[in-house]
Coordinates of C-alpha atoms in Angstrom, one line a residue:
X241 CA -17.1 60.6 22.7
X242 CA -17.9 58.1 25.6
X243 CA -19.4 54.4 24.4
X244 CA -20.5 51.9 26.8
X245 CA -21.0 48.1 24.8
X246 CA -22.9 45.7 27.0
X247 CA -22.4 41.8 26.6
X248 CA -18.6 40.7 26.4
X249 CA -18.7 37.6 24.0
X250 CA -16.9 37.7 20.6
X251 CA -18.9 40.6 19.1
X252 CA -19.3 42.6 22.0
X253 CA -15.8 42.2 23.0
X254 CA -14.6 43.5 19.1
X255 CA -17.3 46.0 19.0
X256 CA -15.9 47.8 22.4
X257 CA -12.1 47.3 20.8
X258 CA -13.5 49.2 17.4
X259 CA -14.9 52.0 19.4
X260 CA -11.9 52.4 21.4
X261 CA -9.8 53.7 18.3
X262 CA -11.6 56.7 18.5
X263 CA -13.8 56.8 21.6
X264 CA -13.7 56.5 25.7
X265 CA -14.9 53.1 25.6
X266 CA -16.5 50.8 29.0
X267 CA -17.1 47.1 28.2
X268 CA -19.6 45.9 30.7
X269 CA -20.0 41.9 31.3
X270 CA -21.8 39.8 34.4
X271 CA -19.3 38.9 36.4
X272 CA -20.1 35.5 36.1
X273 CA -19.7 34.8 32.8
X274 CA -16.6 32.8 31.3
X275 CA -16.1 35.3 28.7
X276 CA -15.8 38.3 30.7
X277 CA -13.4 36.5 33.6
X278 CA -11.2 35.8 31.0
X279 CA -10.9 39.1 29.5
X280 CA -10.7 40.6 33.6
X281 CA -7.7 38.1 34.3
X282 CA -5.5 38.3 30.9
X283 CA -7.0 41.2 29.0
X284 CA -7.6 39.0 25.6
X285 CA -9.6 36.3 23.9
X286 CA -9.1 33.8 21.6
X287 CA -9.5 36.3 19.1
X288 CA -8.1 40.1 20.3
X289 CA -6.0 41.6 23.1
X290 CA -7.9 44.7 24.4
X291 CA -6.2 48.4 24.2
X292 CA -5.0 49.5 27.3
X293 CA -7.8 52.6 27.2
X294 CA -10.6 50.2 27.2
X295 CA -12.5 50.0 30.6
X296 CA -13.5 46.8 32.3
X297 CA -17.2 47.0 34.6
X298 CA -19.2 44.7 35.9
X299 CA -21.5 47.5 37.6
X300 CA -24.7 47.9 35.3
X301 CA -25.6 51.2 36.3
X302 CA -21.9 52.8 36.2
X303 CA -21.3 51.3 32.8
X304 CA -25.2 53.1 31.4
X305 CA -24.0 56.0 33.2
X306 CA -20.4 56.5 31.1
X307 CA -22.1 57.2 27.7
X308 CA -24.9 58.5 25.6
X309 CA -24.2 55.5 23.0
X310 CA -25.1 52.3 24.6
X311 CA -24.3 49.2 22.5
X312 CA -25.6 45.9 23.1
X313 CA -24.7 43.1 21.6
X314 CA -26.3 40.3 23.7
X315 CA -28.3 36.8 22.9
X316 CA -31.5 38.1 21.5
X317 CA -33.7 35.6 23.4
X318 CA -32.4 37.5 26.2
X319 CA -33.1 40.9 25.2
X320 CA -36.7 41.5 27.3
X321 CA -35.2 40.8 30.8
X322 CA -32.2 42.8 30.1
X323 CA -34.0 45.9 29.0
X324 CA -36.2 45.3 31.9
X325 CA -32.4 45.7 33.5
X326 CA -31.5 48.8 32.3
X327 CA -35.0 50.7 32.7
X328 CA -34.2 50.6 36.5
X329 CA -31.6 53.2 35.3
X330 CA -31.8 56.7 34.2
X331 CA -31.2 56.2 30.4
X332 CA -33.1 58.9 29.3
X333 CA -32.2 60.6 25.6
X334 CA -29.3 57.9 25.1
X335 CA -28.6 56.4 21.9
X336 CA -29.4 52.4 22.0
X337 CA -27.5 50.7 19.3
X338 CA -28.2 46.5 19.0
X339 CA -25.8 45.2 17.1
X340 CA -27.1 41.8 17.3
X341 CA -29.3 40.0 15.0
X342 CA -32.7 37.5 16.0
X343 CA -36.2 37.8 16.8
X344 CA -37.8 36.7 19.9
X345 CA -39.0 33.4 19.2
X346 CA -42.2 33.2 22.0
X347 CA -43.4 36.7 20.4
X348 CA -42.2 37.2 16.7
X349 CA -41.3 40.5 18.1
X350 CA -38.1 42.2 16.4
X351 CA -35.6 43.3 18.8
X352 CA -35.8 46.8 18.3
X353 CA -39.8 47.0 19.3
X354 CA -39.0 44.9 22.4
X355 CA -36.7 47.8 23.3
X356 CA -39.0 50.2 22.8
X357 CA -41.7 48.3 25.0
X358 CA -39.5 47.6 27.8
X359 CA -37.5 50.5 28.2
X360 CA -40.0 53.4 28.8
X361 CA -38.1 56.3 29.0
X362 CA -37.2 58.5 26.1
X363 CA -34.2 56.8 24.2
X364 CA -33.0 56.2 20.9
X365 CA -33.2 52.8 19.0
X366 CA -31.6 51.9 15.9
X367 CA -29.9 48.4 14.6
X368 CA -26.5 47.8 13.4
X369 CA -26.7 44.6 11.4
X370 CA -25.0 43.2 8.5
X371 CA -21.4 41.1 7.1
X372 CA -18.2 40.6 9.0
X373 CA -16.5 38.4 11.4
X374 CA -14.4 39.2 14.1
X375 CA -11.5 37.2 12.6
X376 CA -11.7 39.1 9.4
X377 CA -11.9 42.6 10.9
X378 CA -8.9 41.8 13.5
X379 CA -6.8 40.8 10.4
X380 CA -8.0 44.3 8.7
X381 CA -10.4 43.0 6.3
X382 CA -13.2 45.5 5.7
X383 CA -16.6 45.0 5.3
X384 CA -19.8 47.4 4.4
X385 CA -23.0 46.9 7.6
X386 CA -26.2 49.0 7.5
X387 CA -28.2 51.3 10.4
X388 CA -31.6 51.3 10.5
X389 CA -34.1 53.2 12.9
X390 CA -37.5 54.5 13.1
X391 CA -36.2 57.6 13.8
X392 CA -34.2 59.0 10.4
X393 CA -32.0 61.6 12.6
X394 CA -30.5 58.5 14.7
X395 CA -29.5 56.5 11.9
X396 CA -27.6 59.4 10.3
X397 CA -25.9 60.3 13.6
X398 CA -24.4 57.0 14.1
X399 CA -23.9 56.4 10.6
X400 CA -21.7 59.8 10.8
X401 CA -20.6 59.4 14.4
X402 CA -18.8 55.7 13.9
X403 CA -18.4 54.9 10.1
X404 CA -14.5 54.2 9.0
X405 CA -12.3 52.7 6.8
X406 CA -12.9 49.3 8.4
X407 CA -16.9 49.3 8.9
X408 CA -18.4 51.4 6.3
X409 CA -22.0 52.5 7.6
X410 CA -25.0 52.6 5.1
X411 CA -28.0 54.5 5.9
X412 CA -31.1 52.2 6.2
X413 CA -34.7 52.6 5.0
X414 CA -36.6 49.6 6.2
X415 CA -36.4 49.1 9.8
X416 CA -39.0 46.6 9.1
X417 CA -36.8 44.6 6.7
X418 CA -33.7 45.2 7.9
X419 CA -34.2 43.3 11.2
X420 CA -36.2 40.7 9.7
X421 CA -33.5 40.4 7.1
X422 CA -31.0 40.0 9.4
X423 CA -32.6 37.4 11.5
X424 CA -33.6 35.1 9.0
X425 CA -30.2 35.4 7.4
X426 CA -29.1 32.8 10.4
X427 CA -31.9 30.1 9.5
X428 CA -30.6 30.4 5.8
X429 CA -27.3 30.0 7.4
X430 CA -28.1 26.7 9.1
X431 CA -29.6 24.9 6.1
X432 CA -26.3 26.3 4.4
X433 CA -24.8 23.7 7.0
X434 CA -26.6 21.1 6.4
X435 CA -25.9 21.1 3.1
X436 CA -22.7 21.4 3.9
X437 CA -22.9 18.2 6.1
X438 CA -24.5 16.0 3.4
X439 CA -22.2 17.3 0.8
X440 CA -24.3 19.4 -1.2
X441 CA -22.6 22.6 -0.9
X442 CA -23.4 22.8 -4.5
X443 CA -27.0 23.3 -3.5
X444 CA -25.8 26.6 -1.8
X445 CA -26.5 29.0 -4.9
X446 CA -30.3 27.9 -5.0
X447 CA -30.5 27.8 -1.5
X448 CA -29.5 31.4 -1.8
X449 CA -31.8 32.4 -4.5
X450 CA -34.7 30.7 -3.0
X451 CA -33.8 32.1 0.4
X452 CA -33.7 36.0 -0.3
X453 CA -37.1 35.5 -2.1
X454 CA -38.7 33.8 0.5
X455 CA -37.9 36.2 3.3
X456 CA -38.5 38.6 0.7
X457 CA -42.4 38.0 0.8
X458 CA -42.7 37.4 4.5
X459 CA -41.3 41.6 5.0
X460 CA -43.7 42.7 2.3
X461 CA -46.8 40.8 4.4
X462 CA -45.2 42.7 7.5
X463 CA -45.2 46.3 5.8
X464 CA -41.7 46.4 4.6
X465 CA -39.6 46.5 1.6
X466 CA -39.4 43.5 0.3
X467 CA -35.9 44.5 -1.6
X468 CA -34.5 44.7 2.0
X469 CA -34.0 41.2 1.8
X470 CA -31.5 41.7 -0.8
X471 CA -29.7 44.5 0.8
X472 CA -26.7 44.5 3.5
X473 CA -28.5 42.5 6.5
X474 CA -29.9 39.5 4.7
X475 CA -28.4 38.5 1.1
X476 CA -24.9 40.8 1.8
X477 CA -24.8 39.1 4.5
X478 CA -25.0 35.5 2.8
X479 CA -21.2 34.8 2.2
X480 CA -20.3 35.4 5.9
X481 CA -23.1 33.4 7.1
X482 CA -23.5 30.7 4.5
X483 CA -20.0 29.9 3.5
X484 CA -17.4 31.2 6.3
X485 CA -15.9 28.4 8.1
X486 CA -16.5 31.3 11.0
X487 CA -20.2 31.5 11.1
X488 CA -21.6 29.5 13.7
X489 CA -25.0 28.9 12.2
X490 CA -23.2 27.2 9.4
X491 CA -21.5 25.0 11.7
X492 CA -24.5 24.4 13.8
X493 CA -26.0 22.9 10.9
X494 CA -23.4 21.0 9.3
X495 CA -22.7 19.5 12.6
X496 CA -26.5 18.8 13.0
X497 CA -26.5 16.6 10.4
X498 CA -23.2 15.1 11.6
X499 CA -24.7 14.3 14.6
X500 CA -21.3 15.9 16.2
X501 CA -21.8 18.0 19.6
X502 CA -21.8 22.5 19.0
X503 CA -21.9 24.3 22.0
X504 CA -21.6 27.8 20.5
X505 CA -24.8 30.1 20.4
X506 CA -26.6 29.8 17.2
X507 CA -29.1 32.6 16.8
X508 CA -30.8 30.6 14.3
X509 CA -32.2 28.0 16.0
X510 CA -34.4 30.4 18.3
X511 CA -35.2 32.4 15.2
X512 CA -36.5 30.0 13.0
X513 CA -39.2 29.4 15.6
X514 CA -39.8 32.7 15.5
X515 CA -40.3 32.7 11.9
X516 CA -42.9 29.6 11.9
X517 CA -45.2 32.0 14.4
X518 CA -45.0 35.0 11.9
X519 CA -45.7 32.5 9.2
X520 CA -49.2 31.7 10.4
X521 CA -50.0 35.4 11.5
X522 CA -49.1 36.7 7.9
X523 CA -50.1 33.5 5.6
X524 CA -46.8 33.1 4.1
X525 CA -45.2 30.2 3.4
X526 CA -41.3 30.1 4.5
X527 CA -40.6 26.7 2.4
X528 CA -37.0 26.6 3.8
X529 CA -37.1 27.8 7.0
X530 CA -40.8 24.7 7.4
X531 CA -37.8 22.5 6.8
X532 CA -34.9 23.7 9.3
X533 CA -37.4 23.3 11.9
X534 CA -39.1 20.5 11.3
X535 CA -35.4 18.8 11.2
X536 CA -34.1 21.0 14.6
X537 CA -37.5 20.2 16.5
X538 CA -39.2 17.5 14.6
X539 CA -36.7 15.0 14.2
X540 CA -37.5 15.1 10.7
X541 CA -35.1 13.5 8.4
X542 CA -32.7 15.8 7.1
X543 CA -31.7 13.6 3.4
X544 CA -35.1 13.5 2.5
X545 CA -36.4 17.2 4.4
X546 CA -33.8 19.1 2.1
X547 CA -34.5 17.1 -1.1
X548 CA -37.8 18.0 -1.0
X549 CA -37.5 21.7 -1.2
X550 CA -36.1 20.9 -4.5
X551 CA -39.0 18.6 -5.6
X552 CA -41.7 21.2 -5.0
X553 CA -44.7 22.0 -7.6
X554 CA -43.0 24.0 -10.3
X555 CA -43.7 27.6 -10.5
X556 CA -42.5 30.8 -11.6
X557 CA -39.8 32.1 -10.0
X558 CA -41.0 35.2 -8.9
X559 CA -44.6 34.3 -8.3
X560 CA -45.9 36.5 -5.4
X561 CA -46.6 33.1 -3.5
X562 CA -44.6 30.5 -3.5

């Protein structure tokens, strides 16, 4: 089976050395970037060396060309131009999986709809989102991720087609939830950080509790399953994102509050915009996620921004609005 897994960063890059146990793999990456020089000149990262099958290309239409299952695992507030990329290609029929996890933050838009608006031909779209870091999976750790599509028929195909003993595939119900889940998993992951940075780590359980519920009601007002929130993409996907010392939303907060300079890309940040635009359209209140942005982009203070989601009018924990 031929794979072709555009964007060469740290997932990307593992994704296309996963694939390549079993499949005829092409890693495509601009021929710019840091990332994929380094991987051109010395065949590693700071975190794999790549198989001696796997293909190196820079040429965007060659690498679309190679396969029928085109992965992409790219910044998701770059998703729209790219697509826009790729529909200058014939990619009819072909099997897009994102493995990537955000919402566009000037639309509200999940990723999967701005595929289907951008590339016009007749593909397949599914996401492949939940738990796992590259670190852990390199040292053989496994971990359990879910598909989910519109379409049942993909989900099953690339559940059956690239499920193994290190990434076991669930079949997903909810594309709705599951990419809402796994976006606002990021902006729980950054308050995770700043608790982290203020020393409340102990804080963490509620914040987790609180967290799924909230983004719980904001995918019932968008048609969803609100139990989604407490499947594979948003609370399995907690310890990775709010405790790992290798999730890079949790640093981003922690060093937030630490006032200490993070260059890495933390999907968060652009998502919890996002998720303050589809909080007006649907009339839900995202408690938590009011207060990562109003510290990120309102230079509110963080001490007294955090407390305060524990000082809120009591009510009952599972009250339909919060």
């Amino acid at each position: 089976m031929n794979v072709t897994v555009l964007g060469s960063g740290r997932w990307g890059t593992f994704l296309a050395v996963y694939h390549s146990r079993k499949n005829n793999v092409v890693l495509w990456g601009r021929k710019e970037s840091p990332d994929f020089k380094q991987l051109i000149e010395t065949r590693k990262n700071a975190y794999l060396d790549l198989p001696d099958n796997l293909i190196l290309e820079d040429d965007l239409g060659k690498a679309l060309a190679h396969s029928d299952y085109i992965v992409i695992s790219i910044s998701a507030q770059n998703l729209r131009d790219f697509c826009q990329r790729i529909n200058q290609y014939d990619v009819k029929g072909k099997t897009f999986i994102l493995c990537m996890k955000g919402i566009e933050s000037d639309t509200g838009k999940r990723l999967s709809t701005i595929v289907s608006e951008n590339i016009t031909q007749d593909v397949n779209v599914c996401v492949w989102v939940g738990p796992g870091h590259v670190q852990d999976f390199m040292s053989g750790i496994p971990n359990c991720m879910v598909v989910d599509s519109a379409d049942k028929a993909v989900i099953t195909d690339v559940v059956n087609s690239f499920s193994s003993d290190l990434i076991r595939l669930y079949i997903g119900d909810d594309i709705i939830g599951t990419e809402i889940g796994a976006a606002a998993k990021n902006v729980i992951g950054i308050a995770a950080g700043m608790l982290d940075g203020m020393q409340l780590s102990s804080l963490k359980g509620a914040l987790m509790a609180r967290g799924a519920r909230e983004v719980s009601r904001l995918i019932r007002a968008m048609g969803g399953n609100e139990l989604s929130a407490y499947g594979l993409s948003h609370l399995g996907d907690y310890e990775a994102t709010l405790f790992s010392p290798h999730s890079q939303n949790r640093k981003f907060g922690e060093s937030l509050i630490k006032k200490e300079p993070y260059s890495k890309l933390a999907e968060g940040a652009a998502t919890v915009k996002a998720l303050m635009k589809l909080s007006k359209e649907y009339n839900v209140e995202l408690p938590i996620s009011q207060a990562v942005y109003n510290i990120i982009y309102n230079n509110a203070d963080p001490k007294q921004t955090l407390y305060s989601l524990f000082d809120r009018e009591v009510k009952t924990e599972f009250a339909t609005h919060y």
